Coordinates of N, CA and C in Angstrom, one line a residue:
Q1 N 14.9 8.9 -0.9 CA 13.3 8.8 -1.4 C 12.5 7.8 -1.4
A2 N 13.3 6.4 -1.2 CA 12.4 5.2 -1.0 C 11.4 5.2 0.3
V3 N 12.4 5.8 1.1 CA 11.6 5.9 2.3 C 10.9 7.2 3.0
K4 N 10.8 8.0 1.7 CA 10.3 9.4 2.4 C 8.9 9.2 2.9
G5 N 8.9 9.9 4.2 CA 7.4 9.8 4.8 C 7.4 8.8 5.7
E6 N 8.3 7.9 6.0 CA 8.4 6.6 6.6 C 9.2 6.4 7.6
R7 N 9.4 6.0 8.5 CA 10.1 6.0 9.6 C 10.9 4.4 9.7
I8 N 12.1 4.2 9.4 CA 12.8 3.1 9.4 C 12.9 2.6 11.2
T9 N 12.4 1.7 12.0 CA 12.6 1.3 13.1 C 13.1 0.0 13.3
H10 N 13.3 -0.9 12.1 CA 14.2 -2.3 12.4 C 14.8 -2.6 10.8
V11 N 16.0 -3.0 11.2 CA 17.2 -3.5 9.9 C 17.3 -4.9 10.4
F12 N 16.6 -5.8 9.1 CA 16.6 -6.8 9.7 C 17.7 -7.6 8.6
T13 N 18.7 -8.9 9.1 CA 19.9 -9.2 8.5 C 19.7 -10.6 8.1
T14 N 19.7 -11.4 7.1 CA 19.5 -12.7 6.9 C 20.8 -13.3 7.3
H15 N 22.0 -12.9 7.0 CA 23.1 -13.4 7.5 C 24.5 -12.7 7.5
T16 N 25.4 -12.8 7.5 CA 26.8 -12.1 7.9 C 27.9 -12.2 6.9
H17 N 27.3 -12.6 5.7 CA 28.3 -12.4 4.5 C 28.7 -11.0 3.9
M18 N 29.7 -10.9 3.6 CA 30.2 -9.0 3.3 C 29.2 -8.6 2.6
D19 N 28.2 -9.1 1.6 CA 27.9 -8.0 0.7 C 26.3 -8.1 1.1
H20 N 26.0 -8.7 2.6 CA 24.6 -8.5 3.3 C 24.6 -7.5 4.5
S21 N 25.7 -7.7 5.4 CA 25.6 -7.0 6.9 C 26.3 -6.4 7.1
P22 N 27.3 -5.6 6.3 CA 28.4 -4.3 6.8 C 27.6 -3.4 7.0
L23 N 26.5 -2.9 6.1 CA 25.7 -1.7 6.0 C 24.6 -1.5 7.2
A24 N 24.3 -2.6 7.6 CA 23.1 -2.8 8.7 C 23.3 -1.8 9.7
H25 N 24.5 -2.0 10.7 CA 24.8 -1.0 11.6 C 24.7 0.9 11.3
P26 N 25.4 1.0 10.2 CA 25.4 2.3 9.6 C 23.9 2.9 9.3
L27 N 23.3 1.9 8.9 CA 22.0 2.4 8.4 C 21.0 2.5 9.6
A28 N 21.1 1.6 10.7 CA 20.5 1.8 11.5 C 20.9 3.3 12.6
D29 N 22.1 3.3 12.6 CA 22.3 4.7 13.3 C 22.1 5.9 12.5
W30 N 21.8 5.7 11.1 CA 21.4 6.7 10.9 C 19.8 7.1 10.9
A31 N 19.1 5.7 11.0 CA 17.4 5.8 11.0 C 17.2 6.0 12.4
G32 N 18.0 5.4 13.5 CA 17.6 5.6 14.6 C 17.0 4.2 15.2
A33 N 17.5 3.2 14.4 CA 16.7 2.0 14.5 C 17.5 1.0 14.8
K34 N 17.4 -0.4 15.5 CA 17.9 -1.6 15.9 C 18.1 -2.5 14.8
V35 N 19.6 -3.1 14.9 CA 19.7 -4.5 13.8 C 19.1 -5.7 14.5
Y36 N 18.5 -6.4 13.7 CA 17.9 -7.7 14.2 C 18.5 -8.9 13.3
G37 N 19.1 -10.0 13.9 CA 19.6 -11.0 13.1 C 20.4 -11.9 14.1
L38 N 21.7 -12.8 13.4 CA 22.2 -13.5 14.4 C 23.7 -13.2 14.3
P39 N 24.3 -13.3 15.0 CA 25.9 -12.8 15.2 C 26.7 -13.5 14.1
D40 N 28.0 -13.2 13.8 CA 28.8 -13.8 13.3 C 29.0 -14.8 13.7
P41 N 29.2 -16.3 13.1 CA 29.2 -17.7 13.6 C 31.2 -18.1 13.4
S42 N 31.8 -17.2 12.9 CA 33.2 -17.5 12.2 C 33.8 -18.3 13.4
R43 N 33.7 -17.6 14.8 CA 34.5 -18.3 15.7 C 34.1 -19.4 16.6
A44 N 33.1 -20.1 15.6 CA 32.7 -21.2 16.1 C 33.5 -22.2 14.9
H45 N 34.1 -22.0 14.1 CA 35.1 -22.9 13.4 C 36.7 -22.3 13.4
D46 N 37.5 -23.4 12.6 CA 38.7 -23.1 12.5 C 39.0 -21.9 11.7
Q47 N 38.1 -22.0 10.5 CA 38.5 -20.8 9.8 C 37.0 -20.3 9.2
V48 N 36.7 -19.2 8.4 CA 35.5 -18.7 8.4 C 35.2 -19.7 6.8
S49 N 34.0 -19.3 6.0 CA 33.5 -19.6 4.7 C 34.7 -19.6 3.9
L50 N 35.1 -20.8 3.2 CA 35.9 -21.0 2.4 C 35.3 -20.0 0.8
E51 N 34.1 -19.7 0.9 CA 33.8 -19.3 -0.2 C 33.9 -17.6 -0.5
E52 N 33.3 -17.3 1.0 CA 33.9 -15.8 0.8 C 33.5 -15.8 2.4
D53 N 34.5 -14.7 3.0 CA 34.5 -14.3 4.3 C 32.9 -13.7 4.8
G54 N 32.7 -13.9 6.0 CA 32.0 -13.2 6.6 C 32.2 -11.9 7.6
E55 N 31.5 -11.1 8.2 CA 31.9 -10.4 9.0 C 32.0 -10.2 9.9
A56 N 33.4 -10.0 10.1 CA 34.0 -10.8 11.4 C 33.2 -9.7 12.5
G57 N 33.1 -10.3 13.9 CA 32.6 -9.8 15.0 C 30.9 -9.1 14.6
F58 N 30.6 -9.1 13.5 CA 29.4 -8.4 13.5 C 28.2 -9.1 14.8
M59 N 27.9 -8.4 15.4 CA 26.7 -8.7 16.3 C 25.1 -8.1 16.3
P60 N 24.0 -8.4 16.1 CA 23.0 -7.4 15.8 C 22.7 -6.8 17.4
D61 N 21.7 -5.9 17.5 CA 21.3 -5.4 18.6 C 20.3 -6.4 19.2
V62 N 19.4 -6.8 18.2 CA 18.7 -7.9 18.9 C 18.7 -9.2 18.6
L63 N 19.0 -10.2 19.2 CA 19.3 -11.6 18.6 C 17.6 -12.2 18.2
V64 N 17.6 -12.7 17.0 CA 16.6 -13.3 16.6 C 16.2 -15.0 17.1
K65 N 15.5 -15.6 16.8 CA 15.2 -17.0 17.0 C 14.2 -17.5 16.2
D66 N 14.3 -18.5 15.6 CA 13.1 -19.2 14.7 C 11.8 -19.0 15.5
G67 N 10.6 -18.5 14.6 CA 9.3 -18.3 15.1 C 9.1 -16.9 15.8
D68 N 10.2 -16.3 16.1 CA 9.9 -14.5 16.8 C 9.2 -14.2 15.3
V69 N 8.4 -13.1 16.1 CA 7.4 -12.0 15.4 C 7.5 -11.1 15.8
F70 N 7.7 -10.3 14.6 CA 8.1 -8.7 14.8 C 7.0 -7.9 14.0
T71 N 6.5 -6.7 14.5 CA 5.4 -5.8 13.8 C 5.7 -4.5 13.8
G72 N 4.7 -4.1 12.7 CA 5.0 -2.6 12.8 C 3.5 -2.1 12.4
P73 N 3.2 -0.8 12.0 CA 1.8 -0.4 11.9 C 1.3 -1.2 11.0
D74 N 1.7 -1.5 9.9 CA 0.8 -2.3 8.6 C 1.7 -3.9 8.2
W75 N 2.8 -4.0 9.1 CA 3.5 -5.4 8.8 C 3.8 -6.2 9.8
T76 N 4.0 -7.5 9.2 CA 3.9 -8.5 10.7 C 5.1 -9.6 9.8
L77 N 6.5 -9.4 10.5 CA 7.7 -10.5 10.1 C 7.8 -11.5 10.9
E78 N 7.7 -13.1 10.6 CA 8.2 -13.7 11.4 C 9.7 -14.4 10.8
A79 N 10.6 -14.5 11.6 CA 12.0 -14.9 11.6 C 11.7 -16.7 11.3
I80 N 12.2 -17.1 10.5 CA 12.6 -18.5 10.0 C 14.2 -18.8 9.9
F81 N 14.6 -19.5 11.2 CA 15.9 -20.0 10.7 C 16.1 -21.0 9.7
T82 N 17.1 -20.9 9.1 CA 17.2 -21.4 7.7 C 18.9 -21.8 7.2
P83 N 19.5 -22.6 8.1 CA 20.8 -22.5 8.2 C 21.2 -23.6 7.1
G84 N 22.5 -23.5 6.5 CA 23.0 -24.0 5.0 C 24.1 -23.3 4.2
H85 N 23.5 -22.3 3.3 CA 24.1 -21.4 3.1 C 25.2 -20.8 4.3
M86 N 24.5 -20.1 5.0 CA 25.5 -20.0 6.0 C 24.8 -20.7 7.6
S87 N 25.2 -20.8 8.6 CA 25.0 -21.1 9.7 C 24.0 -20.5 10.6
N88 N 24.2 -18.9 10.4 CA 23.4 -18.1 10.9 C 22.4 -17.4 9.9
H89 N 21.9 -18.2 9.1 CA 20.8 -17.4 8.0 C 19.7 -17.7 8.7
V90 N 18.7 -16.6 8.3 CA 17.5 -16.5 8.6 C 16.4 -15.7 7.5
C91 N 15.5 -16.2 7.1 CA 14.7 -15.6 6.5 C 13.7 -15.2 7.2
Y92 N 12.9 -14.1 6.5 CA 11.8 -13.2 7.1 C 10.4 -13.5 6.4
A93 N 9.4 -14.1 6.8 CA 7.9 -14.3 6.3 C 7.1 -13.1 6.5
L94 N 6.8 -12.1 5.5 CA 5.9 -11.4 5.6 C 4.5 -11.6 5.6
K95 N 3.5 -11.6 6.8 CA 2.4 -12.4 6.8 C 1.3 -11.8 6.2
E96 N 1.4 -10.5 5.9 CA 0.5 -9.7 5.1 C 0.2 -10.0 3.5
E97 N 1.3 -10.7 2.8 CA 1.6 -11.0 1.7 C 1.8 -12.4 1.1
N98 N 1.9 -13.3 2.4 CA 2.1 -14.4 2.4 C 3.5 -14.7 1.7
A99 N 4.4 -13.9 1.7 CA 5.7 -13.8 1.1 C 6.9 -14.1 2.0
L100 N 8.1 -14.1 1.4 CA 9.1 -14.5 2.1 C 10.4 -13.7 1.4
F101 N 10.8 -13.1 2.4 CA 12.6 -12.3 2.1 C 13.3 -13.7 2.5
S102 N 13.8 -14.1 1.4 CA 14.5 -15.3 1.2 C 15.9 -15.2 1.3
G103 N 16.6 -13.9 1.3 CA 18.2 -13.8 1.6 C 18.6 -14.5 0.7
D104 N 19.9 -15.0 0.8 CA 20.6 -16.0 0.1 C 20.5 -17.6 0.0
H105 N 19.5 -18.1 0.8 CA 18.6 -19.3 1.1 C 18.2 -19.9 -0.2
I106 N 17.5 -19.0 -0.8 CA 17.0 -19.3 -2.2 C 17.0 -17.8 -3.0
M107 N 18.0 -18.0 -3.8 CA 18.5 -16.8 -4.8 C 17.4 -16.9 -6.2
G108 N 17.2 -16.0 -7.0 CA 16.5 -15.9 -7.5 C 17.0 -16.0 -9.2
W109 N 18.4 -16.4 -9.3 CA 18.9 -16.5 -10.5 C 19.7 -17.8 -10.4
S110 N 20.3 -18.4 -9.4 CA 20.8 -19.8 -9.3 C 20.9 -20.3 -7.9
T111 N 21.3 -21.8 -8.0 CA 21.5 -22.4 -6.5 C 22.4 -21.7 -5.8
T112 N 22.1 -21.4 -4.4 CA 23.3 -20.6 -3.7 C 24.7 -21.6 -3.5
V113 N 25.5 -21.0 -3.0 CA 26.8 -21.6 -2.8 C 26.8 -22.0 -1.5
I114 N 27.3 -23.4 -1.2 CA 27.3 -24.0 0.3 C 28.7 -24.6 0.4
S115 N 29.4 -23.6 1.2 CA 30.6 -23.6 1.1 C 31.2 -24.0 2.6
P116 N 31.9 -25.3 3.0 CA 32.2 -25.9 4.5 C 33.4 -25.0 4.8
P117 N 33.6 -24.5 5.9 CA 32.9 -25.5 7.4 C 31.6 -24.8 7.8
D118 N 31.1 -23.2 7.3 CA 30.1 -22.6 7.7 C 28.7 -23.5 7.2
G119 N 28.9 -23.7 5.7 CA 28.0 -24.1 4.8 C 27.6 -25.4 5.1
N120 N 26.5 -26.0 5.2 CA 26.2 -27.3 5.5 C 25.1 -28.0 4.5
M121 N 25.3 -28.7 3.8 CA 24.5 -29.3 2.7 C 23.3 -30.0 3.5
R122 N 23.3 -30.7 4.3 CA 22.4 -31.3 4.9 C 21.3 -30.3 5.5
Q123 N 21.9 -29.1 6.3 CA 20.9 -28.5 6.7 C 20.5 -27.6 5.8
Y124 N 21.3 -27.5 4.5 CA 20.5 -26.6 3.2 C 19.3 -27.6 2.7
F125 N 19.3 -28.8 2.6 CA 18.3 -29.3 2.1 C 17.2 -29.5 3.1
A126 N 17.3 -29.7 4.5 CA 16.4 -29.2 5.4 C 15.6 -28.1 5.6
S127 N 16.5 -27.2 5.5 CA 15.8 -25.7 5.2 C 15.0 -25.6 4.3
L128 N 15.4 -26.0 3.0 CA 14.4 -26.3 1.9 C 13.4 -26.7 1.8
D129 N 13.1 -27.9 2.6 CA 11.9 -28.4 2.9 C 11.3 -27.7 3.9
K130 N 12.0 -26.9 4.8 CA 11.2 -26.1 5.9 C 10.2 -24.9 5.4
I131 N 10.9 -24.3 4.0 CA 10.4 -23.4 3.4 C 9.3 -23.9 2.6
R132 N 9.5 -25.1 1.9 CA 8.5 -25.5 0.8 C 6.9 -25.9 1.4
A133 N 7.5 -26.3 2.6 CA 6.2 -26.8 3.4 C 5.3 -25.4 3.7
R134 N 5.8 -24.3 4.4 CA 5.2 -23.1 4.3 C 4.2 -22.5 3.5
G135 N 4.2 -22.8 1.9 CA 3.5 -22.6 1.1 C 3.2 -21.1 0.4
F136 N 4.4 -20.6 0.5 CA 4.6 -19.1 0.3 C 4.1 -19.0 -1.1
S137 N 3.2 -17.4 -1.5 CA 3.0 -17.0 -2.9 C 4.2 -16.4 -3.4
M138 N 5.1 -16.0 -2.5 CA 6.0 -15.2 -3.4 C 7.4 -15.3 -2.7
L139 N 8.7 -15.1 -3.3 CA 9.8 -15.1 -2.7 C 10.5 -13.8 -3.2
W140 N 11.3 -13.1 -2.3 CA 12.2 -11.9 -2.6 C 13.5 -12.3 -2.1
P141 N 14.2 -12.7 -3.2 CA 15.5 -12.9 -3.0 C 16.5 -11.7 -2.7
T142 N 17.6 -12.0 -2.1 CA 18.5 -10.7 -2.4 C 19.2 -10.6 -3.6
H143 N 19.3 -11.9 -4.0 CA 20.0 -11.6 -5.6 C 18.9 -12.4 -6.4
G144 N 18.7 -11.9 -7.5 CA 17.7 -12.3 -8.6 C 16.3 -11.6 -8.5
P145 N 15.3 -12.1 -9.1 CA 14.3 -11.3 -9.5 C 13.1 -12.0 -8.3
P146 N 12.1 -11.4 -8.2 CA 11.1 -12.3 -7.3 C 10.6 -13.4 -7.9
V147 N 10.4 -14.7 -7.2 CA 9.8 -16.0 -7.4 C 8.5 -16.2 -7.0
T148 N 7.6 -16.4 -8.0 CA 6.2 -16.3 -7.8 C 5.8 -18.0 -8.0
D149 N 6.2 -18.7 -8.6 CA 5.9 -20.2 -9.1 C 6.9 -20.9 -7.8
V150 N 6.7 -20.6 -6.4 CA 7.9 -21.1 -5.6 C 7.7 -22.5 -5.3
T151 N 6.5 -23.3 -5.3 CA 7.1 -24.9 -4.9 C 7.7 -25.5 -5.9
P152 N 7.2 -25.4 -7.2 CA 8.1 -25.7 -8.7 C 9.8 -25.2 -8.5
F153 N 9.4 -23.8 -8.1 CA 11.2 -23.4 -8.4 C 12.1 -24.2 -7.3
I154 N 11.6 -24.4 -6.1 CA 12.5 -25.0 -4.7 C 12.7 -26.4 -5.3
D155 N 11.6 -26.9 -5.9 CA 11.8 -28.3 -6.1 C 12.8 -28.5 -7.3
A156 N 13.0 -27.5 -8.1 CA 14.3 -27.9 -9.5 C 15.5 -27.6 -8.4
Y157 N 15.5 -26.5 -7.7 CA 16.7 -26.2 -7.0 C 17.3 -27.6 -6.1
A158 N 16.2 -28.3 -5.6 CA 16.6 -29.6 -5.1 C 17.0 -30.8 -5.7
A159 N 16.4 -30.7 -6.8 CA 16.9 -31.6 -7.8 C 18.2 -31.4 -8.7
H160 N 18.3 -30.2 -8.6 CA 20.0 -29.9 -9.1 C 20.6 -30.3 -8.2
R161 N 20.7 -30.0 -6.9 CA 21.6 -30.7 -5.9 C 21.4 -32.2 -5.7
R162 N 20.0 -32.6 -5.9 CA 20.4 -34.1 -6.0 C 21.3 -34.8 -7.0
G163 N 21.1 -33.8 -8.2 CA 21.7 -34.4 -9.5 C 23.4 -34.6 -9.1
R164 N 23.6 -33.4 -8.6 CA 25.1 -33.1 -8.0 C 25.6 -34.5 -7.6
E165 N 25.0 -34.5 -6.6 CA 25.2 -35.5 -5.4 C 25.6 -36.9 -6.4
A166 N 24.5 -37.3 -7.2 CA 24.4 -38.4 -8.2 C 25.7 -38.6 -8.8
A167 N 26.3 -37.2 -9.5 CA 27.4 -37.2 -10.3 C 28.5 -37.6 -9.2
I168 N 28.7 -37.0 -8.3 CA 29.9 -37.4 -7.4 C 30.1 -38.9 -6.9
V169 N 28.7 -39.3 -6.7 CA 28.7 -41.0 -6.8 C 29.2 -41.5 -7.9
E170 N 28.8 -41.2 -8.9 CA 29.2 -41.6 -10.4 C 30.8 -41.4 -10.8
R171 N 31.1 -40.3 -10.0 CA 32.8 -40.0 -10.3 C 33.5 -41.1 -9.2
M172 N 33.0 -41.2 -7.8 CA 33.7 -42.4 -7.1 C 33.5 -43.9 -7.6
K173 N 32.4 -44.2 -8.2 CA 32.2 -45.5 -9.1 C 33.5 -45.7 -9.4
A174 N 33.6 -44.4 -10.8 CA 34.6 -44.7 -11.8 C 36.2 -44.6 -11.3
G175 N 36.5 -44.4 -9.9 CA 37.4 -44.5 -9.4 C 37.9 -43.2 -9.0
D176 N 37.5 -42.2 -9.1 CA 38.1 -40.7 -8.6 C 38.2 -40.8 -7.2
T177 N 38.8 -40.4 -6.3 CA 38.8 -40.3 -4.8 C 39.4 -38.7 -4.6
L178 N 39.8 -38.0 -5.5 CA 40.3 -36.6 -5.2 C 38.9 -35.7 -5.5
I179 N 38.5 -34.8 -4.6 CA 37.4 -33.8 -5.2 C 38.0 -33.0 -6.6
P180 N 39.5 -32.3 -6.5 CA 39.6 -31.6 -7.9 C 39.2 -32.6 -8.9
D181 N 39.6 -33.7 -9.0 CA 39.4 -34.8 -10.2 C 38.0 -35.1 -10.8
M182 N 37.3 -35.1 -9.4 CA 35.9 -34.9 -9.5 C 35.0 -33.8 -10.3
V183 N 35.8 -32.6 -10.0 CA 35.2 -31.4 -10.5 C 35.5 -31.4 -12.0
K184 N 36.6 -31.5 -12.1 CA 37.1 -31.5 -13.8 C 36.1 -32.1 -14.8
V185 N 35.7 -33.2 -14.1 CA 34.7 -33.9 -14.9 C 33.4 -33.6 -14.8
I186 N 32.5 -33.3 -13.5 CA 31.2 -32.7 -13.5 C 31.0 -31.4 -13.9
Y187 N 32.2 -30.9 -13.7 CA 31.9 -29.2 -14.1 C 32.8 -28.9 -15.6
K188 N 32.8 -29.9 -16.2 CA 33.7 -29.6 -17.5 C 33.0 -28.6 -18.3
D189 N 32.0 -28.5 -18.4 CA 31.2 -27.5 -19.1 C 31.2 -26.0 -18.6
V190 N 31.9 -26.0 -17.4 CA 31.7 -24.8 -16.9 C 33.2 -24.3 -16.8
D191 N 33.3 -22.5 -16.9 CA 34.1 -22.0 -16.9 C 35.4 -22.4 -15.7
K192 N 36.7 -22.8 -16.3 CA 37.7 -23.5 -15.1 C 37.7 -22.2 -14.1
R193 N 37.6 -21.0 -14.3 CA 37.9 -19.8 -13.5 C 36.8 -20.2 -12.1
L194 N 35.6 -21.0 -12.2 CA 34.7 -21.3 -11.3 C 34.8 -22.7 -10.6
H195 N 36.0 -23.2 -11.0 CA 36.1 -24.5 -10.7 C 36.4 -24.5 -8.8
A196 N 37.4 -23.5 -8.7 CA 37.5 -23.9 -7.3 C 36.1 -23.4 -6.4
P197 N 35.2 -22.3 -6.6 CA 34.0 -22.6 -5.6 C 33.1 -23.7 -5.8
A198 N 33.3 -24.2 -6.9 CA 32.6 -25.7 -7.4 C 33.1 -26.6 -6.4
A199 N 34.5 -26.6 -6.5 CA 35.0 -27.5 -5.5 C 34.7 -27.5 -4.2
H200 N 34.3 -26.3 -3.7 CA 33.7 -26.0 -1.9 C 32.4 -26.8 -2.1
S201 N 31.3 -26.4 -3.2 CA 30.2 -27.3 -3.0 C 30.3 -28.8 -3.2
V202 N 31.0 -29.2 -3.7 CA 31.6 -30.7 -4.1 C 31.6 -31.1 -2.8
L203 N 32.8 -30.3 -2.1 CA 33.3 -30.9 -0.6 C 31.9 -30.9 0.5
A204 N 30.8 -30.1 0.2 CA 29.8 -30.2 1.2 C 29.1 -31.1 0.8
H205 N 28.8 -31.6 -0.4 CA 28.3 -32.9 -0.5 C 28.7 -34.0 0.0
V206 N 30.1 -34.1 -0.6 CA 30.9 -35.0 0.1 C 30.6 -35.6 1.6
I207 N 30.6 -34.2 2.6 CA 30.7 -34.2 3.9 C 29.5 -34.9 4.3
Q208 N 28.6 -34.4 3.5 CA 26.9 -35.1 3.6 C 26.9 -36.5 3.6
L209 N 27.5 -37.0 2.5 CA 27.7 -38.7 2.1 C 28.5 -39.3 3.4
V210 N 29.4 -38.2 3.8 CA 30.2 -39.1 5.0 C 29.2 -39.1 6.1
E211 N 28.7 -38.1 6.3 CA 27.8 -38.1 7.6 C 26.6 -39.1 7.4
E212 N 26.2 -39.4 6.4 CA 25.1 -40.5 6.1 C 25.6 -42.0 5.9
G213 N 27.1 -41.8 5.9 CA 27.5 -43.4 5.9 C 27.8 -44.2 4.5
R214 N 27.6 -43.2 3.6 CA 27.7 -43.5 2.0 C 29.0 -43.5 1.4
V215 N 29.9 -42.7 2.1 CA 31.1 -42.2 1.6 C 32.0 -42.8 3.0
I216 N 33.2 -42.9 2.4 CA 34.3 -43.3 3.9 C 35.6 -42.0 3.5
A217 N 35.9 -41.0 4.6 CA 37.1 -40.5 4.1 C 38.1 -40.9 4.4
D218 N 39.6 -40.8 4.0 CA 40.8 -41.5 4.7 C 41.5 -40.2 5.4
G219 N 40.7 -39.2 5.7 CA 41.3 -38.5 6.9 C 40.6 -37.0 6.9
P220 N 41.1 -36.0 7.2 CA 39.9 -35.0 7.5 C 39.2 -34.6 6.4
L221 N 38.1 -34.2 6.7 CA 37.0 -33.7 5.8 C 37.6 -32.1 4.7
T222 N 38.7 -32.4 3.9 CA 39.0 -31.4 3.3 C 39.3 -31.5 1.6
L223 N 39.4 -30.6 1.3 CA 39.6 -30.9 -0.4 C 40.4 -31.6 -0.8
S224 N 41.6 -32.0 0.3 CA 42.6 -32.8 -0.6 C 42.9 -34.2 -0.2
T225 N 41.7 -34.5 0.7 CA 41.4 -36.0 1.4 C 41.1 -37.0 0.2
H226 N 41.6 -38.0 0.5 CA 41.2 -38.9 -0.4 C 39.4 -39.7 -0.2
Y227 N 38.5 -39.6 -0.7 CA 37.3 -40.2 -0.7 C 36.7 -41.7 -1.4
R228 N 36.1 -42.7 -1.0 CA 35.7 -43.6 -1.6 C 34.2 -44.3 -0.8
L229 N 33.6 -44.7 -1.8 CA 32.3 -45.3 -1.3 C 32.4 -46.2 -0.4
A230 N 31.5 -46.1 0.3 CA 31.4 -47.4 1.6 C 30.7 -48.2 0.8
A231 N 31.5 -49.5 1.6 CA 31.2 -51.1 1.0 C 29.6 -51.5 1.2

C-alpha cells in the first residue's frame, strides 16, 4: 500500500550488511526495477567484517560512484560515497528536501559499529566531515528516528569517538597492551555481552593510531596483538 499508484524504478542500497542488501534484488525483480549501489567488498579482505557478515557476492545492476545523480518525476538523488562503517557504504542526498538517507553511516539511536578489516575508523571520521560540510537539514537513518539537528548530532558522534580514542591512549599510558584488557576498563559499565563488538571498535581506533604513528604494534593488527604508545 505504501507504493499504491506509484511505480518503483530504482532500488538504492547503502551497503551490503545482511540487514540491508539481501532483499534489494527480490524487490527490484518484483517491481521491474534496477538495483543501484556498490558490490560486496569481502573478497578484498582475508575475512569479512568481524562484527557482522556482509552479503557475499552481492552485485548491483548499476554501480554508483561519488557524485552520481539520479532523477525521477519529482525527485533527485545524489550518491555520496561514505566509507567507514563499511568500505562500500553510500549515502543518498535528496535534493528537493536538502535531506540525506544516511544508511548506517549516521544512525538515529547510537554511533555506528566500525569493525575491521572492512570497517575503517579513519575513513569514518573523513566521511562524517564530508557529510557535515554539506549542511543537510534532515537525516533519514536506516536505524533510529530522523535527525533534524544535523550538525550538533554529527559533532556529538565525532566527539564520542574522540573520547573513546583518548580513553584507549590513557589505558596504554596505564600499561595496558592488549585490547581485551582495555575493553574491561573502558567499557566496565557496559553489559559484558557487548564487550566482543566493543573490542572490534577499539581495534579500529588502534589501527588508526598505528597509521598515524602514535601507537606501535608488536605484530599484525589483530585483537590479540600487543600495542604500545610510540615514544
